[in-house]
Amino acid sequence: MKSVYCLNPISNAGMSRFDDTYCIADSIENADAVLLRSASMHEMTLPYSLLAIGRAGAGVNNIPLDSCAKKGIVVFNTPGANANGVKELVIAGLMLASRDIAGGCHWVRENKNDPNIAKTAEKAKKAFAGNEIKGKKLGVIGLGVLVANAASELGMEVFGCDPYLSIQNAVRLSHHITIVKDNDEIYNQCDYITIHVPALDSTKGMLNKRAFDQMKDGVKILNFARDILVNDADMADALASGKVSRYVTDFPNPAVVNMPGALVLPHLGASTDESEENCAVMAVNQIMDYLENGNIENSVN
C-alpha cells in the first residue's frame, strides 16, 4: 500500500481520487509522497522512502528543489489549475486601481451611523471618483494570456512582452494583443502594468527605480505574481512622488502595508473553491500516475 502525507488540507475533490491501494499517513515518516499547498519544507528532514512531492499550486519556492533532485524526489506543481481564479482577481485589481472602490467602502463604514448617509454620500462621492479602463493601455509582462485576453475584451489596448511565450499560449492569444520586444516598450507607453513572471534571481526587484523612471506619471501597477519582483523601497518613493498613482499587490509585508497609495490583498490569488479543487485533482493525478506508472508530468526539478 502506498502512503501519502498531507502538509496542508487538500480539497476532497483530489483526495477522493485515491483508491484503497493508498493510505493517508499521519506523519511524513515512511511516506511515499507528500501533498502540500503553502507549507514550507525547507527545514524538514525528508525520509528515504519519499518518491514524490505534489504542490497543489504553481509556485514552488516553499520546496527545496535542489536537495529533492539530489535525492531523486520528483517535485510536481499544477500550472494553469488556478489560472482562472488569478485572472479574475487581476481584473478586480484593475478596477480597484481605476476606481477608488476601497476608499469609498471605507468612507461608508466610517459614516454608517449617519441617518442622512444617502444625502451625505452624494456630496462625498466626488472624492472617490476614478477612471474607466476602456481605451487605456495595459502592459502585461510575462504574458498572462487569460488576463491579456480578458482586458482586451473589456476594451483595453493590451501590450505583452514574453520572450518565453509558448506555442500553446501564442495560439490562445487574441489577435488584438500587441507583442513588444522588451519591457521598456511597456514601461514607456502603458497606463497600467501587470506582472506575471516567476521569482528568479534575474527577476528579483525588476520593478525598480530604473523601470519607474521610464513609466508614465501616474501609472498603476498590479502584482499578483510574487512580492520580490518589486523593489519595495523604490516603490514607496514612486508612490510618494506620484510617479505610481496606485499599487495593487496580493503580497502583504511590513513595508508595503505602510505605503500610502498601495492596496494590499491577503494573498487571495488562488483562494477560490474552484482553484483549490482544480489544483488538488491535478496534483493527485500526477502523484498517482508517477507512483503507479512512472510517468512524469509538470516536474519542476
CSV table of C-alpha atoms in Angstrom, one decimal:
chain,number,residue,atom,x,y,z
A,1,MET,CA,0.0,0.0,0.0
A,2,LYS,CA,1.3,3.5,-0.9
A,3,SER,CA,1.4,6.1,1.8
A,4,VAL,CA,0.6,9.8,1.2
A,5,TYR,CA,1.2,12.6,3.7
A,6,CYS,CA,-0.6,16.0,3.5
A,7,LEU,CA,1.2,19.0,4.9
A,8,ASN,CA,-1.8,21.2,4.2
A,9,PRO,CA,-5.5,20.4,3.9
A,10,ILE,CA,-6.1,19.3,0.4
A,11,SER,CA,-9.5,19.5,-1.3
A,12,ASN,CA,-11.6,16.3,-1.2
A,13,ALA,CA,-12.1,16.7,-4.9
A,14,GLY,CA,-8.5,15.5,-5.2
A,15,MET,CA,-8.2,13.2,-2.1
A,16,SER,CA,-11.2,11.2,-3.1
A,17,ARG,CA,-9.3,10.0,-6.2
A,18,PHE,CA,-7.0,7.8,-4.1
A,19,ASP,CA,-8.3,4.2,-4.1
A,20,ASP,CA,-7.9,1.5,-1.5
A,21,THR,CA,-4.3,0.9,-2.5
A,22,TYR,CA,-3.4,4.2,-0.9
A,23,CYS,CA,-3.4,5.3,2.8
A,24,ILE,CA,-3.2,8.8,4.2
A,25,ALA,CA,-0.4,8.9,6.6
A,26,ASP,CA,-0.3,10.7,10.0
A,27,SER,CA,3.4,11.7,9.5
A,28,ILE,CA,6.0,12.1,6.8
A,29,GLU,CA,8.0,9.1,8.1
A,30,ASN,CA,7.9,6.3,5.6
A,31,ALA,CA,5.6,8.3,3.2
A,32,ASP,CA,5.9,7.6,-0.5
A,33,ALA,CA,4.5,11.0,-1.4
A,34,VAL,CA,3.7,14.4,0.1
A,35,LEU,CA,0.9,16.8,-0.9
A,36,LEU,CA,1.0,20.4,0.1
A,37,ARG,CA,-0.1,23.9,-0.7
A,38,SER,CA,1.9,26.7,1.0
A,39,ALA,CA,3.6,24.9,3.9
A,40,SER,CA,7.4,25.2,3.9
A,41,MET,CA,9.5,22.1,3.5
A,42,HIS,CA,12.9,23.8,3.7
A,43,GLU,CA,13.6,22.9,7.3
A,44,MET,CA,12.2,19.4,7.1
A,45,THR,CA,14.1,16.1,7.1
A,46,LEU,CA,12.8,14.1,4.2
A,47,PRO,CA,12.6,10.3,4.6
A,48,TYR,CA,14.4,7.9,2.3
A,49,SER,CA,11.0,6.5,1.4
A,50,LEU,CA,9.9,9.7,-0.2
A,51,LEU,CA,9.5,9.5,-4.0
A,52,ALA,CA,7.4,12.5,-5.0
A,53,ILE,CA,6.0,15.8,-3.8
A,54,GLY,CA,2.9,17.3,-5.3
A,55,ARG,CA,2.4,21.1,-4.9
A,56,ALA,CA,-1.3,22.0,-5.3
A,57,GLY,CA,-0.4,25.3,-6.9
A,58,ALA,CA,2.1,26.8,-9.3
A,59,GLY,CA,4.8,28.4,-7.0
A,60,VAL,CA,7.4,26.0,-5.5
A,61,ASN,CA,9.6,28.4,-3.5
A,62,ASN,CA,8.4,26.6,-0.4
A,63,ILE,CA,10.1,23.3,-1.6
A,64,PRO,CA,13.8,22.5,-1.5
A,65,LEU,CA,14.1,21.6,-5.2
A,66,ASP,CA,17.8,21.0,-5.4
A,67,SER,CA,18.0,18.7,-2.4
A,68,CYS,CA,14.9,16.8,-3.7
A,69,ALA,CA,16.6,16.4,-7.1
A,70,LYS,CA,19.8,15.0,-5.5
A,71,LYS,CA,17.7,12.5,-3.5
A,72,GLY,CA,15.7,11.5,-6.6
A,73,ILE,CA,12.4,13.0,-5.3
A,74,VAL,CA,10.3,14.3,-8.2
A,75,VAL,CA,8.5,17.6,-7.4
A,76,PHE,CA,5.3,18.3,-9.3
A,77,ASN,CA,3.3,21.5,-9.5
A,78,THR,CA,0.0,22.3,-11.1
A,79,PRO,CA,0.4,25.1,-13.7
A,80,GLY,CA,-2.8,26.5,-15.0
A,81,ALA,CA,-5.1,24.8,-12.5
A,82,ASN,CA,-5.7,28.1,-10.6
A,83,ALA,CA,-5.2,30.4,-13.6
A,84,ASN,CA,-8.8,31.5,-13.9
A,85,GLY,CA,-9.1,32.4,-10.2
A,86,VAL,CA,-5.9,34.5,-10.5
A,87,LYS,CA,-7.2,36.1,-13.8
A,88,GLU,CA,-10.4,37.2,-12.2
A,89,LEU,CA,-8.6,38.7,-9.2
A,90,VAL,CA,-6.2,40.6,-11.6
A,91,ILE,CA,-9.3,42.0,-13.4
A,92,ALA,CA,-10.7,43.0,-10.0
A,93,GLY,CA,-7.3,44.7,-9.3
A,94,LEU,CA,-7.7,46.7,-12.4
A,95,MET,CA,-11.0,48.0,-11.2
A,96,LEU,CA,-9.6,48.7,-7.7
A,97,ALA,CA,-6.7,50.7,-9.3
A,98,SER,CA,-9.0,52.7,-11.5
A,99,ARG,CA,-11.9,53.5,-9.2
A,100,ASP,CA,-11.4,54.3,-5.6
A,101,ILE,CA,-13.7,51.5,-4.6
A,102,ALA,CA,-11.8,50.7,-1.4
A,103,GLY,CA,-11.8,54.3,-0.3
A,104,GLY,CA,-15.5,54.6,-0.9
A,105,CYS,CA,-16.3,51.5,1.1
A,106,HIS,CA,-14.1,52.7,3.9
A,107,TRP,CA,-16.0,56.1,3.9
A,108,VAL,CA,-19.3,54.3,4.1
A,109,ARG,CA,-18.2,52.2,7.1
A,110,GLU,CA,-16.9,55.3,8.9
A,111,ASN,CA,-20.2,57.1,8.3
A,112,LYS,CA,-22.5,54.1,9.0
A,113,ASN,CA,-24.2,55.9,11.9
A,114,ASP,CA,-25.2,59.0,9.8
A,115,PRO,CA,-29.0,58.9,9.5
A,116,ASN,CA,-28.7,61.0,6.3
A,117,ILE,CA,-25.9,58.9,4.8
A,118,ALA,CA,-27.6,58.7,1.4
A,119,LYS,CA,-27.6,62.5,1.1
A,120,THR,CA,-24.2,62.9,2.6
A,121,ALA,CA,-22.8,60.3,0.2
A,122,GLU,CA,-23.9,62.4,-2.8
A,123,LYS,CA,-21.7,65.2,-1.6
A,124,ALA,CA,-18.8,63.0,-0.6
A,125,LYS,CA,-18.6,60.7,-3.6
A,126,LYS,CA,-16.6,63.1,-5.7
A,127,ALA,CA,-13.6,62.3,-3.5
A,128,PHE,CA,-13.6,58.8,-4.8
A,129,ALA,CA,-14.1,59.4,-8.5
A,130,GLY,CA,-11.8,57.5,-10.8
A,131,ASN,CA,-11.3,56.4,-14.4
A,132,GLU,CA,-12.6,53.8,-16.8
A,133,ILE,CA,-10.2,51.2,-18.1
A,134,LYS,CA,-11.8,51.2,-21.6
A,135,GLY,CA,-9.4,52.7,-24.1
A,136,LYS,CA,-6.4,52.6,-21.7
A,137,LYS,CA,-3.2,50.9,-22.4
A,138,LEU,CA,-2.3,47.8,-20.3
A,139,GLY,CA,1.1,46.2,-20.3
A,140,VAL,CA,1.3,42.5,-19.4
A,141,ILE,CA,4.9,41.5,-18.5
A,142,GLY,CA,5.4,37.7,-18.7
A,143,LEU,CA,2.4,37.4,-20.9
A,144,GLY,CA,-0.6,36.2,-18.9
A,145,VAL,CA,-2.8,35.1,-21.7
A,146,LEU,CA,-6.1,34.9,-19.8
A,147,VAL,CA,-5.5,38.4,-18.3
A,148,ALA,CA,-4.5,39.9,-21.7
A,149,ASN,CA,-7.5,38.4,-23.5
A,150,ALA,CA,-9.9,39.5,-20.8
A,151,ALA,CA,-8.6,43.0,-20.6
A,152,SER,CA,-8.8,43.3,-24.4
A,153,GLU,CA,-12.4,42.2,-24.3
A,154,LEU,CA,-13.0,44.9,-21.8
A,155,GLY,CA,-11.8,47.5,-24.3
A,156,MET,CA,-8.2,48.0,-23.2
A,157,GLU,CA,-5.3,48.3,-25.6
A,158,VAL,CA,-3.1,45.5,-24.5
A,159,PHE,CA,0.6,45.1,-25.0
A,160,GLY,CA,2.5,42.0,-24.0
A,161,CYS,CA,6.2,41.0,-23.5
A,162,ASP,CA,7.3,37.4,-23.0
A,163,PRO,CA,10.4,36.0,-24.6
A,164,TYR,CA,9.4,32.5,-23.4
A,165,LEU,CA,5.9,32.6,-24.8
A,166,SER,CA,4.9,29.0,-25.7
A,167,ILE,CA,3.3,28.0,-28.9
A,168,GLN,CA,0.3,26.8,-27.0
A,169,ASN,CA,-0.2,30.2,-25.3
A,170,ALA,CA,0.6,32.1,-28.5
A,171,VAL,CA,-2.3,30.2,-30.2
A,172,ARG,CA,-4.7,31.1,-27.4
A,173,LEU,CA,-3.7,34.8,-27.5
A,174,SER,CA,-6.2,37.2,-29.0
A,175,HIS,CA,-5.0,38.8,-32.3
A,176,HIS,CA,-5.8,42.2,-30.7
A,177,ILE,CA,-2.8,41.9,-28.4
A,178,THR,CA,0.3,43.8,-29.5
A,179,ILE,CA,3.6,41.9,-28.7
A,180,VAL,CA,6.6,44.1,-28.0
A,181,LYS,CA,10.2,43.1,-27.9
A,182,ASP,CA,11.1,44.2,-24.4
A,183,ASN,CA,9.7,45.5,-21.1
A,184,ASP,CA,11.0,49.1,-21.8
A,185,GLU,CA,8.3,49.5,-24.5
A,186,ILE,CA,5.7,48.6,-21.9
A,187,TYR,CA,7.2,51.0,-19.4
A,188,ASN,CA,7.2,53.8,-21.9
A,189,GLN,CA,3.6,53.7,-23.1
A,190,CYS,CA,1.3,51.9,-20.8
A,191,ASP,CA,-1.2,53.4,-18.3
A,192,TYR,CA,-1.4,50.1,-16.3
A,193,ILE,CA,1.2,47.4,-15.9
A,194,THR,CA,0.6,43.9,-14.5
A,195,ILE,CA,3.5,41.5,-13.9
A,196,HIS,CA,3.3,37.7,-14.5
A,197,VAL,CA,6.8,36.3,-14.2
A,198,PRO,CA,8.3,33.7,-11.9
A,199,ALA,CA,10.5,34.6,-8.9
A,200,LEU,CA,14.1,34.1,-10.1
A,201,ASP,CA,17.4,35.7,-9.4
A,202,SER,CA,17.1,37.5,-12.7
A,203,THR,CA,13.6,38.9,-11.9
A,204,LYS,CA,14.1,39.9,-8.3
A,205,GLY,CA,13.4,43.6,-7.9
A,206,MET,CA,12.9,44.0,-11.6
A,207,LEU,CA,10.3,46.8,-11.0
A,208,ASN,CA,12.7,49.3,-9.5
A,209,LYS,CA,13.7,53.0,-9.9
A,210,ARG,CA,15.1,52.4,-13.3
A,211,ALA,CA,11.9,50.9,-14.5
A,212,PHE,CA,9.7,53.5,-12.8
A,213,ASP,CA,11.7,56.4,-14.3
A,214,GLN,CA,10.7,55.2,-17.8
A,215,MET,CA,7.0,54.9,-16.9
A,216,LYS,CA,4.2,57.5,-17.4
A,217,ASP,CA,3.4,59.7,-14.5
A,218,GLY,CA,0.5,58.3,-12.5
A,219,VAL,CA,1.0,54.7,-13.8
A,220,LYS,CA,-0.9,52.0,-12.0
A,221,ILE,CA,0.9,48.7,-11.2
A,222,LEU,CA,-0.5,45.3,-10.3
A,223,ASN,CA,1.5,42.5,-8.8
A,224,PHE,CA,-0.3,39.1,-8.4
A,225,ALA,CA,2.9,37.1,-9.2
A,226,ARG,CA,5.5,37.4,-6.4
A,227,ASP,CA,6.3,40.1,-3.9
A,228,ILE,CA,10.1,40.1,-4.5
A,229,LEU,CA,9.6,41.1,-8.2
A,230,VAL,CA,9.1,44.7,-6.9
A,231,ASN,CA,11.8,46.7,-5.1
A,232,ASP,CA,9.8,47.9,-2.1
A,233,ALA,CA,11.9,51.0,-1.3
A,234,ASP,CA,11.8,52.2,-4.9
A,235,MET,CA,8.0,51.6,-5.0
A,236,ALA,CA,7.5,53.6,-1.8
A,237,ASP,CA,9.4,56.5,-3.4
A,238,ALA,CA,7.5,56.2,-6.7
A,239,LEU,CA,4.1,56.3,-4.8
A,240,ALA,CA,5.2,59.3,-2.7
A,241,SER,CA,6.3,61.2,-5.8
A,242,GLY,CA,3.1,60.3,-7.8
A,243,LYS,CA,5.1,58.5,-10.5
A,244,VAL,CA,3.0,55.5,-9.5
A,245,SER,CA,-0.5,56.5,-8.5
A,246,ARG,CA,-1.7,53.1,-7.3
A,247,TYR,CA,0.0,49.8,-6.5
A,248,VAL,CA,-2.2,46.8,-6.1
A,249,THR,CA,-0.5,43.7,-4.7
A,250,ASP,CA,-1.5,40.4,-3.4
A,251,PHE,CA,1.5,40.1,-1.0
A,252,PRO,CA,1.4,41.8,2.3
A,253,ASN,CA,4.7,42.5,4.0
A,254,PRO,CA,5.8,45.1,6.7
A,255,ALA,CA,6.9,47.6,4.0
A,256,VAL,CA,4.1,47.5,1.6
A,257,VAL,CA,1.2,47.6,4.1
A,258,ASN,CA,2.5,51.0,5.3
A,259,MET,CA,2.7,52.6,1.8
A,260,PRO,CA,0.1,55.3,1.1
A,261,GLY,CA,-1.3,54.5,-2.4
A,262,ALA,CA,-0.9,50.7,-2.0
A,263,LEU,CA,-3.9,48.4,-2.0
A,264,VAL,CA,-2.7,45.2,-0.4
A,265,LEU,CA,-4.7,42.0,-0.5
A,266,PRO,CA,-4.0,38.9,1.8
A,267,HIS,CA,-2.7,36.6,-1.0
A,268,LEU,CA,-6.1,35.8,-2.4
A,269,GLY,CA,-5.0,34.9,-6.0
A,270,ALA,CA,-5.9,31.2,-5.9
A,271,SER,CA,-8.2,31.3,-2.9
A,272,THR,CA,-11.4,30.1,-4.6
A,273,ASP,CA,-13.1,26.8,-4.1
A,274,GLU,CA,-12.7,26.0,-7.8
A,275,SER,CA,-9.0,26.7,-7.9
A,276,GLU,CA,-8.3,24.6,-4.8
A,277,GLU,CA,-10.3,21.7,-6.3
A,278,ASN,CA,-8.6,22.0,-9.7
A,279,CYS,CA,-5.1,22.1,-8.1
A,280,ALA,CA,-5.9,19.1,-5.8
A,281,VAL,CA,-7.2,17.0,-8.7
A,282,MET,CA,-4.2,17.8,-10.9
A,283,ALA,CA,-1.7,17.2,-8.1
A,284,VAL,CA,-3.2,13.9,-7.0
A,285,ASN,CA,-3.5,12.6,-10.6
A,286,GLN,CA,0.2,13.4,-11.2
A,287,ILE,CA,1.3,11.7,-8.0
A,288,MET,CA,-0.7,8.6,-8.8
A,289,ASP,CA,0.5,8.4,-12.4
A,290,TYR,CA,4.1,8.6,-11.2
A,291,LEU,CA,3.8,6.1,-8.4
A,292,GLU,CA,1.8,3.6,-10.4
A,293,ASN,CA,3.3,4.1,-13.9
A,294,GLY,CA,6.5,6.1,-13.6
A,295,ASN,CA,5.1,8.9,-15.7
A,296,ILE,CA,6.3,12.4,-15.1
A,297,GLU,CA,4.3,15.5,-16.0
A,298,ASN,CA,4.9,19.1,-14.8
A,299,SER,CA,8.0,18.2,-12.8
A,300,VAL,CA,9.9,21.3,-11.7
A,301,ASN,CA,13.2,19.7,-10.7
